[in-house]
CSV table of C-alpha atoms in Angstrom, one decimal:
chain,number,residue,atom,x,y,z
A,1,CYS,CA,15.2,-4.7,10.5
A,2,ASN,CA,16.6,-7.6,12.0
A,3,HIS,CA,18.0,-6.4,15.3
A,4,CYS,CA,15.2,-4.2,16.2
A,5,PRO,CA,13.2,-5.3,19.6
A,6,TYR,CA,9.9,-4.2,18.1
A,7,VAL,CA,10.6,-6.1,15.0
A,8,LYS,CA,11.4,-9.0,16.8
A,9,ALA,CA,8.6,-9.0,19.3
A,10,ILE,CA,6.1,-9.3,16.3
A,11,ALA,CA,8.0,-11.2,13.6
A,12,ALA,CA,5.7,-14.4,14.4
A,13,ARG,CA,2.7,-12.3,14.3
A,14,LEU,CA,4.0,-10.6,11.2
A,15,SER,CA,4.6,-14.2,9.6
A,16,ALA,CA,1.0,-15.1,10.5
A,17,ASP,CA,-0.9,-12.1,9.5
A,18,ALA,CA,1.1,-12.1,6.2
A,19,LYS,CA,-0.2,-15.3,5.4
A,20,THR,CA,-3.9,-14.3,6.3
A,21,LEU,CA,-3.3,-11.7,3.8
A,22,GLN,CA,-2.0,-13.6,0.9
A,23,ASN,CA,-4.4,-15.9,1.2
A,24,ILE,CA,-7.0,-13.4,0.2
A,25,ASP,CA,-4.6,-12.5,-2.5
A,26,ILE,CA,-3.4,-9.4,-1.0
A,27,GLY,CA,0.5,-8.9,-1.4
A,28,VAL,CA,3.1,-8.3,0.9
A,29,ILE,CA,6.7,-7.3,1.1
A,30,ALA,CA,9.2,-6.2,3.5
A,31,ILE,CA,11.5,-3.7,3.2
A,32,MET,CA,14.8,-3.2,5.1
A,33,ALA,CA,15.8,0.2,4.8
A,34,ASN,CA,18.7,0.5,8.0
A,35,ASP,CA,22.4,0.8,6.7
A,36,PRO,CA,23.8,-2.5,7.3
A,37,LYS,CA,27.2,-1.1,8.0
A,38,GLN,CA,25.6,0.3,11.2
A,39,ASN,CA,24.5,-3.2,12.5
A,40,ALA,CA,26.0,-6.6,11.1
A,41,GLU,CA,22.5,-8.3,12.2
A,42,ASP,CA,20.8,-6.5,9.3
A,43,SER,CA,23.2,-7.6,6.6
A,44,PHE,CA,21.2,-9.4,3.9
A,45,GLU,CA,22.6,-12.5,4.7
A,46,ASN,CA,21.3,-12.4,8.3
A,47,MET,CA,18.1,-11.0,6.5
A,48,SER,CA,17.8,-14.3,4.9
A,49,ALA,CA,18.0,-16.3,7.8
A,50,PHE,CA,16.0,-14.0,9.7
A,51,ALA,CA,13.0,-14.3,7.1
A,52,GLU,CA,13.5,-18.6,7.5
A,53,THR,CA,13.5,-18.6,10.9
A,54,HIS,CA,10.2,-16.5,11.0
A,55,GLY,CA,8.5,-18.3,8.2
A,56,PHE,CA,8.2,-15.5,5.9
A,57,THR,CA,6.0,-16.2,2.7
A,58,PHE,CA,6.8,-12.7,1.2
A,59,PRO,CA,9.3,-11.1,-0.1
A,60,TYR,CA,12.0,-9.8,2.1
A,61,VAL,CA,14.4,-7.1,0.3
A,62,ILE,CA,17.0,-4.6,1.2
A,63,ASP,CA,16.6,-1.2,0.2
A,64,GLU,CA,20.5,-0.4,-0.5
A,65,THR,CA,20.1,3.1,-1.4
A,66,GLN,CA,17.5,4.2,1.1
A,67,ASP,CA,15.8,5.9,-1.6
A,68,VAL,CA,12.5,3.9,-1.2
A,69,ALA,CA,12.4,4.5,3.2
A,70,ARG,CA,13.0,8.0,2.0
A,71,ALA,CA,10.3,8.1,-1.0
A,72,TYR,CA,7.7,6.7,1.7
A,73,ASP,CA,8.7,9.1,4.4
A,74,ALA,CA,9.5,5.6,6.6
A,75,VAL,CA,10.7,6.8,10.0
A,76,CYS,CA,11.0,4.0,12.4
A,77,THR,CA,11.3,-0.2,12.0
A,78,PRO,CA,8.8,-1.2,11.7
A,79,ASP,CA,6.5,0.9,9.7
A,80,PHE,CA,3.6,-0.3,7.5
A,81,PHE,CA,1.9,1.0,4.5
A,82,GLY,CA,-1.1,-0.4,2.8
A,83,PHE,CA,-2.4,0.7,-0.5
A,84,ASN,CA,-5.4,-0.1,-2.6
A,85,GLN,CA,-5.5,-1.4,-6.1
A,86,ASP,CA,-4.7,2.2,-7.5
A,87,LEU,CA,-1.6,2.4,-5.6
A,88,GLU,CA,-3.2,5.0,-3.2
A,89,LEU,CA,-1.7,5.1,0.3
A,90,GLN,CA,-4.8,3.8,2.6
A,91,TYR,CA,-3.1,2.7,5.7
A,92,ARG,CA,-0.1,4.1,7.6
A,93,GLY,CA,-0.3,2.2,10.9
A,94,ARG,CA,1.1,-0.4,13.0
A,95,LEU,CA,0.8,-4.3,13.1
A,96,ASP,CA,-1.4,-4.5,16.2
A,97,GLU,CA,-0.6,-3.0,19.9
A,98,SER,CA,2.6,-4.9,20.2
A,99,GLY,CA,5.8,-2.8,21.6
A,100,ARG,CA,9.1,-4.4,22.6
A,101,MET,CA,6.9,-7.3,23.7
A,102,PRO,CA,4.4,-9.2,21.5
A,103,ALA,CA,0.9,-8.3,21.7
A,104,ALA,CA,-1.5,-10.3,23.7
A,105,GLU,CA,-2.6,-13.4,21.4
A,106,ASN,CA,-6.5,-12.0,21.3
A,107,ALA,CA,-5.2,-8.4,20.3
A,108,ARG,CA,-6.7,-6.4,17.5
A,109,ARG,CA,-5.1,-7.6,14.1
A,110,GLU,CA,-5.1,-3.7,13.0
A,111,LEU,CA,-2.6,-4.3,9.9
A,112,VAL,CA,-5.0,-7.5,8.7
A,113,GLU,CA,-8.3,-5.2,9.5
A,114,ALA,CA,-7.0,-2.5,7.4
A,115,MET,CA,-6.0,-4.5,4.6
A,116,VAL,CA,-9.1,-6.5,4.3
A,117,LYS,CA,-11.2,-3.2,4.5
A,118,ILE,CA,-9.2,-1.7,1.8
A,119,SER,CA,-9.5,-4.6,-0.5
A,120,GLU,CA,-13.6,-4.6,-0.3
A,121,THR,CA,-14.0,-0.8,-0.3
A,122,GLY,CA,-10.4,0.8,-1.8
A,123,LYS,CA,-10.4,2.9,1.5
A,124,GLY,CA,-8.4,2.3,5.0
A,125,PRO,CA,-10.1,2.7,8.3
A,126,ALA,CA,-10.4,6.0,9.8
A,127,GLU,CA,-8.6,5.8,12.9
A,128,GLN,CA,-4.9,4.5,12.2
A,129,ILE,CA,-2.7,4.1,15.1
A,130,PRO,CA,0.8,5.0,14.3
A,131,SER,CA,3.7,2.4,14.1
A,132,VAL,CA,6.2,2.7,17.1
A,133,GLY,CA,10.1,0.9,17.0
A,134,CYS,CA,13.5,1.9,16.4
A,135,SER,CA,14.5,4.8,14.1
A,136,ILE,CA,16.0,3.9,11.0
A,137,LYS,CA,19.6,3.5,11.0
A,138,TRP,CA,20.4,6.3,7.9
A,139,CYS,CA,23.4,5.8,6.0
A,140,PRO,CA,26.2,8.8,6.4
């Protein structure tokens, strides 16, 4: 979501890491599941501006019904899911060690490493550290 400090902390790294993945033919999509009525910063119009500001080269879409978030058991923003070519979930972790502040420039690129491993072997890494962030703002 656009207003979450955890997402803001990783936006630049997410944009760069997505480009890295796209350059090796790994698809990327971001799904905003928050109820935009609870925070105007999460509106579709603001999503478009956020994507442009951060140079997103991947679709950034809204889950208006929150059905996708529920199907994936998403719990926070951001929350990362990586699938193999058979659409089997192989990674449920974090982008990197960022929290409310961006990680150091030389921090492990955990999502990139996981997705490269998945593309090469079909399996995710044994160690997966859950993402932390803001709770999803569910519709009433």
